[in-house]
Amino acid sequence: MAFSLCDTERSRPTTGSADHERRWQEAVAAGVRHSVGHWFPHNFYSLCHAFAVVGSNLASIASGRDYRPVAGHAAIDAGNGKLIVMNEDHAFGAKEGGAYHCWIESTQSEPKELIDLTFGHNHLYAQANGYAWHGEEAPAFLWGPFDAIAITAPLSHVQPGFGKDRIWLQETRAGAHWMERHIAANEQAYVKLTTEALCHYRDLTLQA
């Protein structure tokens, strides 16, 4: 994809404190949220695929590192001993939607990074789809070492209570194939969304 505006330089600090790193992450998350929320104000909380594609684009441009959007299955802790499981392969690309999830992974860094920019929407997703949500909301987004955030045990072994700052994830072949087709079919839309996210990100980082 080619981005014609706002991508004149990288803004991520190459060195600095953990606080600087967190502010950079927050700026990326805010840029993506601004773009997707602007164009899809009524159902942004269910557009994990858009957040993953635009977020991986923006993180890659801003940092000079490679990130990719990932699609597959997920489970989140809804509190009070309940899980919300999203593992319907037939939902990929289905007009009626369904339960699956999309997130972002780094492809070069070690340890591998996990980014989930829609994590703070979990309570909204639960309410919109008839799930009970108990207790506090989830963090606005997840960003950190994959092994520290993601639960990788088989889903049948996953029990509620792991907390609202972690997630069970599994990339699937159906998800990978769908994501590839989806990006190819919507390339121009994602150029527009990413450009808008990048402009907002640049505004935030220039003000800092």
PDB file of C-alpha atoms in Angstrom:
ATOM      1  CA  MET A   1       0.000   0.000   0.000  1.00  0.00           C
ATOM      2  CA  ALA A   2       1.182   3.546  -0.731  1.00  0.00           C
ATOM      3  CA  PHE A   3       0.414   6.346   1.720  1.00  0.00           C
ATOM      4  CA  SER A   4       0.697   9.819   0.232  1.00  0.00           C
ATOM      5  CA  LEU A   5       0.247  12.024   3.289  1.00  0.00           C
ATOM      6  CA  CYS A   6       1.855  12.460   6.694  1.00  0.00           C
ATOM      7  CA  ASP A   7       4.391   9.639   6.323  1.00  0.00           C
ATOM      8  CA  THR A   8       7.428  11.865   5.920  1.00  0.00           C
ATOM      9  CA  GLU A   9       9.382  10.546   8.891  1.00  0.00           C
ATOM     10  CA  ARG A  10       9.299   8.070  11.736  1.00  0.00           C
ATOM     11  CA  SER A  11       8.243   9.395  15.097  1.00  0.00           C
ATOM     12  CA  ARG A  12       8.916   6.533  17.451  1.00  0.00           C
ATOM     13  CA  PRO A  13      11.745   7.274  19.888  1.00  0.00           C
ATOM     14  CA  THR A  14      14.649   4.905  19.305  1.00  0.00           C
ATOM     15  CA  THR A  15      15.735   5.204  22.926  1.00  0.00           C
ATOM     16  CA  GLY A  16      14.057   6.405  26.068  1.00  0.00           C
ATOM     17  CA  SER A  17      12.162   5.407  29.131  1.00  0.00           C
ATOM     18  CA  ALA A  18       9.274   3.009  29.456  1.00  0.00           C
ATOM     19  CA  ASP A  19       7.092   6.096  29.831  1.00  0.00           C
ATOM     20  CA  HIS A  20       8.177   7.339  26.404  1.00  0.00           C
ATOM     21  CA  GLU A  21       7.446   3.927  24.920  1.00  0.00           C
ATOM     22  CA  ARG A  22       3.993   3.905  26.454  1.00  0.00           C
ATOM     23  CA  ARG A  23       3.214   7.374  25.099  1.00  0.00           C
ATOM     24  CA  TRP A  24       4.232   6.207  21.627  1.00  0.00           C
ATOM     25  CA  GLN A  25       1.932   3.209  21.919  1.00  0.00           C
ATOM     26  CA  GLU A  26      -0.916   5.430  23.103  1.00  0.00           C
ATOM     27  CA  ALA A  27      -0.408   7.733  20.106  1.00  0.00           C
ATOM     28  CA  VAL A  28      -0.595   4.784  17.696  1.00  0.00           C
ATOM     29  CA  ALA A  29      -3.738   3.491  19.408  1.00  0.00           C
ATOM     30  CA  ALA A  30      -5.310   6.959  19.367  1.00  0.00           C
ATOM     31  CA  GLY A  31      -4.554   7.437  15.676  1.00  0.00           C
ATOM     32  CA  VAL A  32      -6.211   4.161  14.746  1.00  0.00           C
ATOM     33  CA  ARG A  33      -9.197   4.778  17.014  1.00  0.00           C
ATOM     34  CA  HIS A  34      -9.646   8.265  15.538  1.00  0.00           C
ATOM     35  CA  SER A  35      -9.706   6.951  11.961  1.00  0.00           C
ATOM     36  CA  VAL A  36     -11.881   3.869  12.420  1.00  0.00           C
ATOM     37  CA  GLY A  37     -14.230   5.634  14.850  1.00  0.00           C
ATOM     38  CA  HIS A  38     -14.660   8.556  12.449  1.00  0.00           C
ATOM     39  CA  TRP A  39     -15.844   6.380   9.585  1.00  0.00           C
ATOM     40  CA  PHE A  40     -17.676   3.746  11.623  1.00  0.00           C
ATOM     41  CA  PRO A  41     -19.035   5.545  14.710  1.00  0.00           C
ATOM     42  CA  HIS A  42     -21.865   3.114  15.429  1.00  0.00           C
ATOM     43  CA  ASN A  43     -20.115  -0.268  15.249  1.00  0.00           C
ATOM     44  CA  PHE A  44     -16.422   0.499  15.737  1.00  0.00           C
ATOM     45  CA  TYR A  45     -16.286  -1.870  18.718  1.00  0.00           C
ATOM     46  CA  SER A  46     -16.941  -4.859  16.458  1.00  0.00           C
ATOM     47  CA  LEU A  47     -14.404  -3.986  13.741  1.00  0.00           C
ATOM     48  CA  CYS A  48     -11.370  -5.772  15.115  1.00  0.00           C
ATOM     49  CA  HIS A  49     -10.220  -6.521  11.565  1.00  0.00           C
ATOM     50  CA  ALA A  50     -10.074  -2.822  10.678  1.00  0.00           C
ATOM     51  CA  PHE A  51      -8.195  -1.989  13.882  1.00  0.00           C
ATOM     52  CA  ALA A  52      -5.741  -4.808  13.152  1.00  0.00           C
ATOM     53  CA  VAL A  53      -5.056  -3.807   9.550  1.00  0.00           C
ATOM     54  CA  VAL A  54      -4.823  -0.060  10.147  1.00  0.00           C
ATOM     55  CA  GLY A  55      -2.937  -0.593  13.410  1.00  0.00           C
ATOM     56  CA  SER A  56      -0.338  -2.875  11.839  1.00  0.00           C
ATOM     57  CA  ASN A  57       0.139  -0.378   9.017  1.00  0.00           C
ATOM     58  CA  LEU A  58       0.562   2.577  11.374  1.00  0.00           C
ATOM     59  CA  ALA A  59       2.841   0.760  13.823  1.00  0.00           C
ATOM     60  CA  SER A  60       5.032  -0.387  10.927  1.00  0.00           C
ATOM     61  CA  ILE A  61       5.273   3.094   9.389  1.00  0.00           C
ATOM     62  CA  ALA A  62       5.923   4.855  12.691  1.00  0.00           C
ATOM     63  CA  SER A  63       8.543   2.411  13.945  1.00  0.00           C
ATOM     64  CA  GLY A  64      10.214   1.062  10.826  1.00  0.00           C
ATOM     65  CA  ARG A  65       9.521  -2.452  12.091  1.00  0.00           C
ATOM     66  CA  ASP A  66       7.171  -5.009  10.589  1.00  0.00           C
ATOM     67  CA  TYR A  67       3.792  -5.782  12.111  1.00  0.00           C
ATOM     68  CA  ARG A  68       1.030  -7.910  10.626  1.00  0.00           C
ATOM     69  CA  PRO A  69      -2.718  -8.271  11.185  1.00  0.00           C
ATOM     70  CA  VAL A  70      -3.765 -11.689  12.461  1.00  0.00           C
ATOM     71  CA  ALA A  71      -7.184 -13.374  12.443  1.00  0.00           C
ATOM     72  CA  GLY A  72      -8.333 -16.359  14.420  1.00  0.00           C
ATOM     73  CA  HIS A  73      -9.979 -17.437  17.660  1.00  0.00           C
ATOM     74  CA  ALA A  74      -9.963 -15.708  21.042  1.00  0.00           C
ATOM     75  CA  ALA A  75     -11.347 -15.929  24.561  1.00  0.00           C
ATOM     76  CA  ILE A  76     -11.598 -13.104  27.081  1.00  0.00           C
ATOM     77  CA  ASP A  77     -12.392 -13.067  30.778  1.00  0.00           C
ATOM     78  CA  ALA A  78     -15.751 -11.385  31.362  1.00  0.00           C
ATOM     79  CA  GLY A  79     -15.566 -11.646  35.142  1.00  0.00           C
ATOM     80  CA  ASN A  80     -17.674 -13.630  37.592  1.00  0.00           C
ATOM     81  CA  GLY A  81     -16.307 -16.925  36.311  1.00  0.00           C
ATOM     82  CA  LYS A  82     -17.368 -16.384  32.700  1.00  0.00           C
ATOM     83  CA  LEU A  83     -15.480 -16.487  29.403  1.00  0.00           C
ATOM     84  CA  ILE A  84     -16.488 -14.946  26.098  1.00  0.00           C
ATOM     85  CA  VAL A  85     -15.254 -17.311  23.390  1.00  0.00           C
ATOM     86  CA  MET A  86     -14.922 -16.217  19.755  1.00  0.00           C
ATOM     87  CA  ASN A  87     -14.080 -19.280  17.662  1.00  0.00           C
ATOM     88  CA  GLU A  88     -16.388 -19.486  14.651  1.00  0.00           C
ATOM     89  CA  ASP A  89     -14.363 -20.078  11.487  1.00  0.00           C
ATOM     90  CA  HIS A  90     -17.505 -19.804   9.378  1.00  0.00           C
ATOM     91  CA  ALA A  91     -17.848 -16.167  10.504  1.00  0.00           C
ATOM     92  CA  PHE A  92     -14.870 -14.947   8.488  1.00  0.00           C
ATOM     93  CA  GLY A  93     -16.350 -12.873   5.704  1.00  0.00           C
ATOM     94  CA  ALA A  94     -19.941 -13.844   6.531  1.00  0.00           C
ATOM     95  CA  LYS A  95     -22.452 -11.041   5.944  1.00  0.00           C
ATOM     96  CA  GLU A  96     -24.224 -11.892   9.191  1.00  0.00           C
ATOM     97  CA  GLY A  97     -20.954 -11.688  11.102  1.00  0.00           C
ATOM     98  CA  GLY A  98     -19.992 -14.016  13.884  1.00  0.00           C
ATOM     99  CA  ALA A  99     -17.524 -14.663  16.658  1.00  0.00           C
ATOM    100  CA  TYR A 100     -13.867 -14.361  15.691  1.00  0.00           C
ATOM    101  CA  HIS A 101     -11.082 -11.968  16.587  1.00  0.00           C
ATOM    102  CA  CYS A 102      -8.250 -10.018  14.968  1.00  0.00           C
ATOM    103  CA  TRP A 103      -5.092  -8.612  16.508  1.00  0.00           C
ATOM    104  CA  ILE A 104      -1.536  -7.567  15.589  1.00  0.00           C
ATOM    105  CA  GLU A 105       1.799  -9.339  15.939  1.00  0.00           C
ATOM    106  CA  SER A 106       5.344  -8.211  15.246  1.00  0.00           C
ATOM    107  CA  THR A 107       7.257 -10.257  12.710  1.00  0.00           C
ATOM    108  CA  GLN A 108      10.849  -9.254  13.535  1.00  0.00           C
ATOM    109  CA  SER A 109      11.205  -8.435  17.217  1.00  0.00           C
ATOM    110  CA  GLU A 110      12.270 -10.880  19.881  1.00  0.00           C
ATOM    111  CA  PRO A 111      10.343 -11.443  21.994  1.00  0.00           C
ATOM    112  CA  LYS A 112       7.366 -11.268  19.663  1.00  0.00           C
ATOM    113  CA  GLU A 113       5.000  -8.381  20.391  1.00  0.00           C
ATOM    114  CA  LEU A 114       1.232  -8.688  20.688  1.00  0.00           C
ATOM    115  CA  ILE A 115      -1.017  -5.686  20.093  1.00  0.00           C
ATOM    116  CA  ASP A 116      -4.783  -5.680  20.550  1.00  0.00           C
ATOM    117  CA  LEU A 117      -6.162  -2.195  19.946  1.00  0.00           C
ATOM    118  CA  THR A 118      -9.796  -3.217  20.487  1.00  0.00           C
ATOM    119  CA  PHE A 119      -9.320  -4.726  23.934  1.00  0.00           C
ATOM    120  CA  GLY A 120     -10.986  -1.795  25.678  1.00  0.00           C
ATOM    121  CA  HIS A 121     -14.139  -2.461  23.647  1.00  0.00           C
ATOM    122  CA  ASN A 122     -14.680  -5.869  25.246  1.00  0.00           C
ATOM    123  CA  HIS A 123     -17.493  -4.718  27.516  1.00  0.00           C
ATOM    124  CA  LEU A 124     -19.257  -3.029  24.576  1.00  0.00           C
ATOM    125  CA  TYR A 125     -18.916  -6.167  22.471  1.00  0.00           C
ATOM    126  CA  ALA A 126     -20.324  -8.214  25.353  1.00  0.00           C
ATOM    127  CA  GLN A 127     -23.320  -5.936  25.827  1.00  0.00           C
ATOM    128  CA  ALA A 128     -24.077  -5.803  22.102  1.00  0.00           C
ATOM    129  CA  ASN A 129     -23.992  -9.595  21.768  1.00  0.00           C
ATOM    130  CA  GLY A 130     -25.915 -10.635  24.858  1.00  0.00           C
ATOM    131  CA  TYR A 131     -23.006 -11.579  27.130  1.00  0.00           C
ATOM    132  CA  ALA A 132     -22.837 -10.618  30.790  1.00  0.00           C
ATOM    133  CA  TRP A 133     -19.910  -8.413  31.787  1.00  0.00           C
ATOM    134  CA  HIS A 134     -18.918  -8.144  35.430  1.00  0.00           C
ATOM    135  CA  GLY A 135     -16.572  -5.755  37.185  1.00  0.00           C
ATOM    136  CA  GLU A 136     -14.166  -3.264  35.697  1.00  0.00           C
ATOM    137  CA  GLU A 137     -13.633  -2.621  32.007  1.00  0.00           C
ATOM    138  CA  ALA A 138     -10.606  -4.077  30.250  1.00  0.00           C
ATOM    139  CA  PRO A 139      -7.543  -1.891  29.529  1.00  0.00           C
ATOM    140  CA  ALA A 140      -7.895   0.379  26.498  1.00  0.00           C
ATOM    141  CA  PHE A 141      -5.450  -1.797  24.558  1.00  0.00           C
ATOM    142  CA  LEU A 142      -2.920  -4.582  25.019  1.00  0.00           C
ATOM    143  CA  TRP A 143       0.674  -4.116  23.868  1.00  0.00           C
ATOM    144  CA  GLY A 144       3.625  -6.137  25.073  1.00  0.00           C
ATOM    145  CA  PRO A 145       5.481  -9.450  24.825  1.00  0.00           C
ATOM    146  CA  PHE A 146       3.221 -12.105  23.346  1.00  0.00           C
ATOM    147  CA  ASP A 147       4.146 -14.734  25.920  1.00  0.00           C
ATOM    148  CA  ALA A 148       3.348 -12.381  28.814  1.00  0.00           C
ATOM    149  CA  ILE A 149      -0.108 -11.424  27.520  1.00  0.00           C
ATOM    150  CA  ALA A 150      -1.437 -14.337  25.479  1.00  0.00           C
ATOM    151  CA  ILE A 151      -2.609 -17.647  26.882  1.00  0.00           C
ATOM    152  CA  THR A 152      -1.580 -20.390  24.490  1.00  0.00           C
ATOM    153  CA  ALA A 153      -2.882 -23.527  26.192  1.00  0.00           C
ATOM    154  CA  PRO A 154      -5.585 -25.474  24.338  1.00  0.00           C
ATOM    155  CA  LEU A 155      -8.939 -23.760  24.742  1.00  0.00           C
ATOM    156  CA  SER A 156     -10.355 -26.796  26.519  1.00  0.00           C
ATOM    157  CA  HIS A 157      -7.791 -26.200  29.290  1.00  0.00           C
ATOM    158  CA  VAL A 158      -8.492 -22.483  29.710  1.00  0.00           C
ATOM    159  CA  GLN A 159     -10.424 -21.530  32.829  1.00  0.00           C
ATOM    160  CA  PRO A 160     -12.066 -18.185  33.716  1.00  0.00           C
ATOM    161  CA  GLY A 161     -10.250 -15.966  36.159  1.00  0.00           C
ATOM    162  CA  PHE A 162      -7.059 -15.231  34.221  1.00  0.00           C
ATOM    163  CA  GLY A 163      -7.943 -11.540  34.385  1.00  0.00           C
ATOM    164  CA  LYS A 164      -8.934  -8.709  32.111  1.00  0.00           C
ATOM    165  CA  ASP A 165      -5.377  -7.887  31.116  1.00  0.00           C
ATOM    166  CA  ARG A 166      -4.745 -11.155  29.247  1.00  0.00           C
ATOM    167  CA  ILE A 167      -6.333 -13.000  26.342  1.00  0.00           C
ATOM    168  CA  TRP A 168      -6.404 -16.491  24.862  1.00  0.00           C
ATOM    169  CA  LEU A 169      -5.519 -16.430  21.162  1.00  0.00           C
ATOM    170  CA  GLN A 170      -5.069 -18.875  18.318  1.00  0.00           C
ATOM    171  CA  GLU A 171      -4.406 -17.943  14.700  1.00  0.00           C
ATOM    172  CA  THR A 172      -6.280 -20.224  12.304  1.00  0.00           C
ATOM    173  CA  ARG A 173      -5.761 -21.174   8.687  1.00  0.00           C
ATOM    174  CA  ALA A 174      -9.258 -19.974   7.824  1.00  0.00           C
ATOM    175  CA  GLY A 175      -8.522 -16.652   9.489  1.00  0.00           C
ATOM    176  CA  ALA A 176      -5.207 -16.215   7.683  1.00  0.00           C
ATOM    177  CA  HIS A 177      -6.750 -16.942   4.293  1.00  0.00           C
ATOM    178  CA  TRP A 178      -9.680 -14.621   4.953  1.00  0.00           C
ATOM    179  CA  MET A 179      -7.433 -11.777   6.141  1.00  0.00           C
ATOM    180  CA  GLU A 180      -5.331 -11.995   2.989  1.00  0.00           C
ATOM    181  CA  ARG A 181      -8.411 -11.848   0.757  1.00  0.00           C
ATOM    182  CA  HIS A 182     -10.027  -9.107   2.829  1.00  0.00           C
ATOM    183  CA  ILE A 183      -7.024  -6.776   2.594  1.00  0.00           C
ATOM    184  CA  ALA A 184      -6.682  -7.336  -1.155  1.00  0.00           C
ATOM    185  CA  ALA A 185     -10.375  -6.586  -1.714  1.00  0.00           C
ATOM    186  CA  ASN A 186     -10.339  -3.414   0.401  1.00  0.00           C
ATOM    187  CA  GLU A 187      -6.880  -2.015  -0.295  1.00  0.00           C
ATOM    188  CA  GLN A 188      -7.973   1.511  -1.235  1.00  0.00           C
ATOM    189  CA  ALA A 189     -10.230   1.798   1.799  1.00  0.00           C
ATOM    190  CA  TYR A 190      -7.347   0.804   4.046  1.00  0.00           C
ATOM    191  CA  VAL A 191      -5.044   3.320   2.371  1.00  0.00           C
ATOM    192  CA  LYS A 192      -7.566   6.015   3.268  1.00  0.00           C
ATOM    193  CA  LEU A 193      -8.063   4.791   6.830  1.00  0.00           C
ATOM    194  CA  THR A 194      -4.333   4.408   7.434  1.00  0.00           C
ATOM    195  CA  THR A 195      -3.534   7.844   6.023  1.00  0.00           C
ATOM    196  CA  GLU A 196      -6.075   9.431   8.352  1.00  0.00           C
ATOM    197  CA  ALA A 197      -4.718   7.464  11.317  1.00  0.00           C
ATOM    198  CA  LEU A 198      -1.176   8.480  10.409  1.00  0.00           C
ATOM    199  CA  CYS A 199      -2.075  12.168  10.207  1.00  0.00           C
ATOM    200  CA  HIS A 200      -3.690  12.076  13.641  1.00  0.00           C
ATOM    201  CA  TYR A 201      -0.733  10.164  15.055  1.00  0.00           C
ATOM    202  CA  ARG A 202       1.670  12.734  13.637  1.00  0.00           C
ATOM    203  CA  ASP A 203      -0.358  15.565  15.182  1.00  0.00           C
ATOM    204  CA  LEU A 204      -0.195  13.876  18.588  1.00  0.00           C
ATOM    205  CA  THR A 205       3.535  13.146  18.455  1.00  0.00           C
ATOM    206  CA  LEU A 206       4.446  16.624  17.202  1.00  0.00           C
ATOM    207  CA  GLN A 207       2.528  18.144  20.122  1.00  0.00           C
ATOM    208  CA  ALA A 208       4.333  15.949  22.663  1.00  0.00           C
TER     209      ALA A 208
END
